[in-house]
Amino acid sequence: MLGDEDPMRLPPGRARLSDVARLAGVSAKTVSRVITGHHNVSPSTRERVLEAAQRLRFRPNHLARDLRQGGVSRTVAFVMGDLKNPFYSHVAAGIERFLAEHGLTMVLAATGDDPAQEARVVGAMLERRVHSLLLVPIAGDQSYLAGEQQLGTPVICIDRPAHNLAADSVVFANRAGAAEAVQSLLAHGHRRIAFIGSAMYTHDERLAGYRQALLEAGVAAVPQWERQDAVTAADAERVVRELLAGPVTPTAILAGNNRVSTGVLRALRDVPQQVAFIGFDDFDLADTLGVTVVTHDPERMGREAVSLAIARSSDLYGPPLQTVIPTQLVLRGSGEVPPDPASLVR
Amino acid sequence: MLGDEDPMRLPPGRARLSDVARLAGVSAKTVSRVITGHHNVSPSTRERVLEAAQRLRFRPNHLARDLRQGGVSRTVAFVMGDLKNPFYSHVAAGIERFLAEHGLTMVLAATGDDPAQEARVVGAMLERRVHSLLLVPIAGDQSYLAGEQQLGTPVICIDRPAHNLAADSVVFANRAGAAEAVQSLLAHGHRRIAFIGSAMYTHDERLAGYRQALLEAGVAAVPQWERQDAVTAADAERVVRELLAGPVTPTAILAGNNRVSTGVLRALRDVPQQVAFIGFDDFDLADTLGVTVVTHDPERMGREAVSLAIARSSDLYGPPLQTVIPTQLVLRGSGEVPPDPASLVR
DNA sequence: GTGAAAGCGCTAACAC
DNA sequence: GTGTTAGCGCTTTCAC
């Protein structure tokens, strides 16, 4: 007969809520209640619905659910520079895990550390109506996000604060960490300590910590040893060779991050004099190689960012919060070598 | 007057398509055409619409668009073990970049390398109606995905094939890569070569390549040197110590992956005899340390997976495809040391 | 080249 | 405890 459908036969496409409802002999709303786990359903009905859902291999459509619930998805965007950078991938791991515990999903997008890409990439995420935006800011200005905050999307900056935007942020205790490293070098007798890093927020902060520690110890700053021109490992390698070829050479080096560390270590490998070394950021094999580092916990940074996002979504217009995560100095030997007399006379 | 709204004033919430339409004095459909870039719009109308959209800070709602277009989003899911593993994060980077070029977004979920988590995590992705599923299979059975394929969701397995499911996959040339490494060790005079890895697809394949190379060279296999019990770096470290404490010790070691490499190197550091070493997977500082490795390109693996997904979505029921990515042996010294006479007599 | 009406799959509000 | 109605924001007909 025309219009006489066999409800037991699987429909050609994906089963919908209404298909389950028809098969179970209830209304769509009741199925909805069962699926979302509401309690206003009698056990027997629930049973029948679940059975029907299973038979039809029903999977609720979150797209439709999110749309109906106000156009905000249960998805959080993480926009960072490059997943190949272990720092970012560890932060992402922390975010993903913590989100999963809250039934949220992470979408990921990379700016390639290109300031010009940020707004475009962020825009694509916002069009997906993400629940909130976790961003490692790279552009010089984030004021374009003020409207989104206003409209209810939490914006959390990771690793560095936003420019021209009142947003929550999670950062490491960069100054304190660098100061602690320098104090350790000072305690081992060093007075000629170089900082090698680049020109960005975290390195500025670390350099500030370095300066502060030297100042407190009464050690005069040497401008030539405050290098902010090492972005890549190759840069760092070159800078170290330059420094060690100078008339007065440092006896200890503090590296601004793990990329710089790699270059510094490469340069120090071929150099006769002993130079004490401490790196910011831990890295693979640092323990095996006996490299002293200032470590931090990128996963925790991810978790704290998610915490801020969740908190912010229920207090949209409160004052911006900043979470500061402490660092740890891990002594492994390379920072504990005494000043090399060979490098003192030159 | 009641009902008299000023169309110039920003509405309290997010602007919708219809808001733009009202402000521009056109229908919703026309705005839709402009936003999605259709050509059947006169330049002057397009201009007015764009101006209105900009004034209202309109961002199209992809949730709604995707729902209307058939419940399939422009989002691709990547389900892997753990983002902290650099292999996975590099694959993810390749996926993300290639997707972005196609206007697609990546959602990421981790199984924690726990077989029991796979179906749950994958299910969450499918409820988001992802365009396709890129999966590093960890469970012993993926037959539960057959229905999803049938319903139009491409399933692409990464790094290893699926179990009990006809799905596309991208893998490395594991056998050939391991065979090449062993051949190199043989060429440098080694006859006692150990393989250290664990019991999983990639390691099985690499072990097969190792065996094949030995067989072809007429070197008898030594079962005790085919170790598949090293999952962590600590395992590998212990295994190496065991092997080198035996009555007959290997003069060369092939590691099944980068975790194993770390452990092997740690163990070899404290050992008097020279042992040649080749690792599978490159790692940070491997070049600095002069470690010979079999490398591959995880980013390319990600890109190839996306290619397969896109191809599959327009040929849903064709035969499964497998993309095999070649490996490269990178000689850096550690694999080129000759057999140590000290370890031959014992 | 443009518009009106219908509907994607789901849930909020309000019945009963 | 369960059903009905309406509508999230967009795009697909199909009309003009």
PDB file of N, CA, C and O in Angstrom, chain B residues 231-265:
ATOM      1  N   VAL B 231      57.750  -0.498  25.661  1.00  0.00           N
ATOM      2  CA  VAL B 231      56.735   0.499  25.321  1.00  0.00           C
ATOM      3  C   VAL B 231      57.243   1.896  25.671  1.00  0.00           C
ATOM      4  O   VAL B 231      57.210   2.806  24.859  1.00  0.00           O
ATOM      5  N   THR B 232      57.731   2.047  26.895  1.00  0.00           N
ATOM      6  CA  THR B 232      58.207   3.365  27.338  1.00  0.00           C
ATOM      7  C   THR B 232      59.721   3.462  27.192  1.00  0.00           C
ATOM      8  O   THR B 232      60.412   2.468  26.945  1.00  0.00           O
ATOM      9  N   ALA B 233      60.227   4.678  27.390  1.00  0.00           N
ATOM     10  CA  ALA B 233      61.673   4.894  27.358  1.00  0.00           C
ATOM     11  C   ALA B 233      62.334   4.082  28.474  1.00  0.00           C
ATOM     12  O   ALA B 233      63.405   3.500  28.288  1.00  0.00           O
ATOM     13  N   ALA B 234      61.666   4.035  29.614  1.00  0.00           N
ATOM     14  CA  ALA B 234      62.228   3.287  30.753  1.00  0.00           C
ATOM     15  C   ALA B 234      62.333   1.799  30.409  1.00  0.00           C
ATOM     16  O   ALA B 234      63.332   1.140  30.734  1.00  0.00           O
ATOM     17  N   ASP B 235      61.305   1.264  29.756  1.00  0.00           N
ATOM     18  CA  ASP B 235      61.352  -0.132  29.300  1.00  0.00           C
ATOM     19  C   ASP B 235      62.581  -0.351  28.434  1.00  0.00           C
ATOM     20  O   ASP B 235      63.349  -1.300  28.626  1.00  0.00           O
ATOM     21  N   ALA B 236      62.743   0.541  27.471  1.00  0.00           N
ATOM     22  CA  ALA B 236      63.827   0.384  26.504  1.00  0.00           C
ATOM     23  C   ALA B 236      65.184   0.417  27.208  1.00  0.00           C
ATOM     24  O   ALA B 236      66.084  -0.365  26.907  1.00  0.00           O
ATOM     25  N   GLU B 237      65.290   1.327  28.170  1.00  0.00           N
ATOM     26  CA  GLU B 237      66.544   1.459  28.908  1.00  0.00           C
ATOM     27  C   GLU B 237      66.877   0.132  29.599  1.00  0.00           C
ATOM     28  O   GLU B 237      67.997  -0.373  29.521  1.00  0.00           O
ATOM     29  N   ARG B 238      65.883  -0.439  30.247  1.00  0.00           N
ATOM     30  CA  ARG B 238      66.060  -1.711  30.946  1.00  0.00           C
ATOM     31  C   ARG B 238      66.434  -2.820  29.969  1.00  0.00           C
ATOM     32  O   ARG B 238      67.370  -3.605  30.202  1.00  0.00           O
ATOM     33  N   VAL B 239      65.738  -2.879  28.847  1.00  0.00           N
ATOM     34  CA  VAL B 239      65.989  -3.928  27.863  1.00  0.00           C
ATOM     35  C   VAL B 239      67.438  -3.867  27.359  1.00  0.00           C
ATOM     36  O   VAL B 239      68.110  -4.891  27.237  1.00  0.00           O
ATOM     37  N   VAL B 240      67.918  -2.657  27.097  1.00  0.00           N
ATOM     38  CA  VAL B 240      69.291  -2.512  26.609  1.00  0.00           C
ATOM     39  C   VAL B 240      70.278  -3.031  27.657  1.00  0.00           C
ATOM     40  O   VAL B 240      71.207  -3.779  27.339  1.00  0.00           O
ATOM     41  N   ARG B 241      70.039  -2.653  28.905  1.00  0.00           N
ATOM     42  CA  ARG B 241      70.941  -3.118  29.966  1.00  0.00           C
ATOM     43  C   ARG B 241      70.938  -4.642  30.021  1.00  0.00           C
ATOM     44  O   ARG B 241      71.994  -5.275  30.173  1.00  0.00           O
ATOM     45  N   GLU B 242      69.771  -5.221  29.897  1.00  0.00           N
ATOM     46  CA  GLU B 242      69.663  -6.682  29.887  1.00  0.00           C
ATOM     47  C   GLU B 242      70.477  -7.281  28.752  1.00  0.00           C
ATOM     48  O   GLU B 242      71.276  -8.190  28.944  1.00  0.00           O
ATOM     49  N   LEU B 243      70.251  -6.748  27.543  1.00  0.00           N
ATOM     50  CA  LEU B 243      70.926  -7.298  26.357  1.00  0.00           C
ATOM     51  C   LEU B 243      72.437  -7.218  26.507  1.00  0.00           C
ATOM     52  O   LEU B 243      73.165  -8.162  26.179  1.00  0.00           O
ATOM     53  N   LEU B 244      72.905  -6.072  27.018  1.00  0.00           N
ATOM     54  CA  LEU B 244      74.353  -5.870  27.102  1.00  0.00           C
ATOM     55  C   LEU B 244      74.971  -6.633  28.266  1.00  0.00           C
ATOM     56  O   LEU B 244      76.195  -6.740  28.362  1.00  0.00           O
ATOM     57  N   ALA B 245      74.126  -7.159  29.129  1.00  0.00           N
ATOM     58  CA  ALA B 245      74.629  -7.976  30.240  1.00  0.00           C
ATOM     59  C   ALA B 245      74.666  -9.444  29.846  1.00  0.00           C
ATOM     60  O   ALA B 245      75.205 -10.278  30.575  1.00  0.00           O
ATOM     61  N   GLY B 246      74.114  -9.784  28.704  1.00  0.00           N
ATOM     62  CA  GLY B 246      74.049 -11.186  28.277  1.00  0.00           C
ATOM     63  C   GLY B 246      75.402 -11.731  27.880  1.00  0.00           C
ATOM     64  O   GLY B 246      76.384 -10.990  27.778  1.00  0.00           O
ATOM     65  N   PRO B 247      75.437 -13.039  27.661  1.00  0.00           N
ATOM     66  CA  PRO B 247      76.690 -13.700  27.291  1.00  0.00           C
ATOM     67  C   PRO B 247      77.171 -13.265  25.901  1.00  0.00           C
ATOM     68  O   PRO B 247      78.356 -13.037  25.700  1.00  0.00           O
ATOM     69  N   VAL B 248      76.257 -13.160  24.985  1.00  0.00           N
ATOM     70  CA  VAL B 248      76.607 -12.657  23.656  1.00  0.00           C
ATOM     71  C   VAL B 248      75.827 -11.368  23.439  1.00  0.00           C
ATOM     72  O   VAL B 248      74.594 -11.369  23.545  1.00  0.00           O
ATOM     73  N   THR B 249      76.545 -10.288  23.190  1.00  0.00           N
ATOM     74  CA  THR B 249      75.862  -9.003  23.110  1.00  0.00           C
ATOM     75  C   THR B 249      75.803  -8.497  21.684  1.00  0.00           C
ATOM     76  O   THR B 249      76.695  -8.736  20.888  1.00  0.00           O
ATOM     77  N   PRO B 250      74.734  -7.786  21.362  1.00  0.00           N
ATOM     78  CA  PRO B 250      74.652  -7.177  20.036  1.00  0.00           C
ATOM     79  C   PRO B 250      75.663  -6.047  19.893  1.00  0.00           C
ATOM     80  O   PRO B 250      76.036  -5.417  20.882  1.00  0.00           O
ATOM     81  N   THR B 251      76.086  -5.810  18.665  1.00  0.00           N
ATOM     82  CA  THR B 251      77.007  -4.693  18.416  1.00  0.00           C
ATOM     83  C   THR B 251      76.258  -3.508  17.812  1.00  0.00           C
ATOM     84  O   THR B 251      76.839  -2.452  17.589  1.00  0.00           O
ATOM     85  N   ALA B 252      74.995  -3.719  17.522  1.00  0.00           N
ATOM     86  CA  ALA B 252      74.198  -2.637  16.952  1.00  0.00           C
ATOM     87  C   ALA B 252      72.743  -2.787  17.383  1.00  0.00           C
ATOM     88  O   ALA B 252      72.272  -3.902  17.638  1.00  0.00           O
ATOM     89  N   ILE B 253      72.062  -1.663  17.476  1.00  0.00           N
ATOM     90  CA  ILE B 253      70.662  -1.676  17.919  1.00  0.00           C
ATOM     91  C   ILE B 253      69.819  -0.822  16.972  1.00  0.00           C
ATOM     92  O   ILE B 253      70.224   0.278  16.585  1.00  0.00           O
ATOM     93  N   LEU B 254      68.662  -1.353  16.613  1.00  0.00           N
ATOM     94  CA  LEU B 254      67.654  -0.587  15.866  1.00  0.00           C
ATOM     95  C   LEU B 254      66.467  -0.360  16.796  1.00  0.00           C
ATOM     96  O   LEU B 254      65.919  -1.318  17.340  1.00  0.00           O
ATOM     97  N   ALA B 255      66.083   0.901  16.985  1.00  0.00           N
ATOM     98  CA  ALA B 255      64.972   1.219  17.894  1.00  0.00           C
ATOM     99  C   ALA B 255      63.677   1.378  17.104  1.00  0.00           C
ATOM    100  O   ALA B 255      63.679   1.953  16.009  1.00  0.00           O
ATOM    101  N   GLY B 256      62.588   0.886  17.665  1.00  0.00           N
ATOM    102  CA  GLY B 256      61.304   0.881  16.977  1.00  0.00           C
ATOM    103  C   GLY B 256      60.635   2.235  16.837  1.00  0.00           C
ATOM    104  O   GLY B 256      59.863   2.462  15.908  1.00  0.00           O
ATOM    105  N   ASN B 257      60.907   3.164  17.767  1.00  0.00           N
ATOM    106  CA  ASN B 257      60.374   4.530  17.629  1.00  0.00           C
ATOM    107  C   ASN B 257      61.160   5.497  18.506  1.00  0.00           C
ATOM    108  O   ASN B 257      62.151   5.108  19.128  1.00  0.00           O
ATOM    109  N   ASN B 258      60.702   6.751  18.557  1.00  0.00           N
ATOM    110  CA  ASN B 258      61.509   7.761  19.243  1.00  0.00           C
ATOM    111  C   ASN B 258      61.505   7.603  20.768  1.00  0.00           C
ATOM    112  O   ASN B 258      62.493   7.912  21.418  1.00  0.00           O
ATOM    113  N   ARG B 259      60.408   7.110  21.323  1.00  0.00           N
ATOM    114  CA  ARG B 259      60.395   6.859  22.768  1.00  0.00           C
ATOM    115  C   ARG B 259      61.452   5.828  23.118  1.00  0.00           C
ATOM    116  O   ARG B 259      62.196   5.965  24.088  1.00  0.00           O
ATOM    117  N   VAL B 260      61.497   4.769  22.319  1.00  0.00           N
ATOM    118  CA  VAL B 260      62.486   3.719  22.548  1.00  0.00           C
ATOM    119  C   VAL B 260      63.895   4.289  22.392  1.00  0.00           C
ATOM    120  O   VAL B 260      64.792   3.995  23.187  1.00  0.00           O
ATOM    121  N   SER B 261      64.067   5.140  21.375  1.00  0.00           N
ATOM    122  CA  SER B 261      65.386   5.737  21.149  1.00  0.00           C
ATOM    123  C   SER B 261      65.891   6.451  22.398  1.00  0.00           C
ATOM    124  O   SER B 261      67.047   6.301  22.796  1.00  0.00           O
ATOM    125  N   THR B 262      65.013   7.239  22.993  1.00  0.00           N
ATOM    126  CA  THR B 262      65.406   7.979  24.190  1.00  0.00           C
ATOM    127  C   THR B 262      65.949   7.036  25.257  1.00  0.00           C
ATOM    128  O   THR B 262      67.012   7.270  25.847  1.00  0.00           O
ATOM    129  N   GLY B 263      65.237   5.948  25.487  1.00  0.00           N
ATOM    130  CA  GLY B 263      65.664   4.991  26.506  1.00  0.00           C
ATOM    131  C   GLY B 263      66.960   4.305  26.135  1.00  0.00           C
ATOM    132  O   GLY B 263      67.853   4.132  26.980  1.00  0.00           O
ATOM    133  N   VAL B 264      67.086   3.933  24.883  1.00  0.00           N
ATOM    134  CA  VAL B 264      68.301   3.245  24.436  1.00  0.00           C
ATOM    135  C   VAL B 264      69.508   4.163  24.624  1.00  0.00           C
ATOM    136  O   VAL B 264      70.543   3.745  25.164  1.00  0.00           O
ATOM    137  N   LEU B 265      69.361   5.419  24.199  1.00  0.00           N
ATOM    138  CA  LEU B 265      70.474   6.357  24.314  1.00  0.00           C
ATOM    139  C   LEU B 265      70.859   6.573  25.770  1.00  0.00           C
ATOM    140  O   LEU B 265      72.032   6.690  26.103  1.00  0.00           O
TER     141      LEU B 265
END
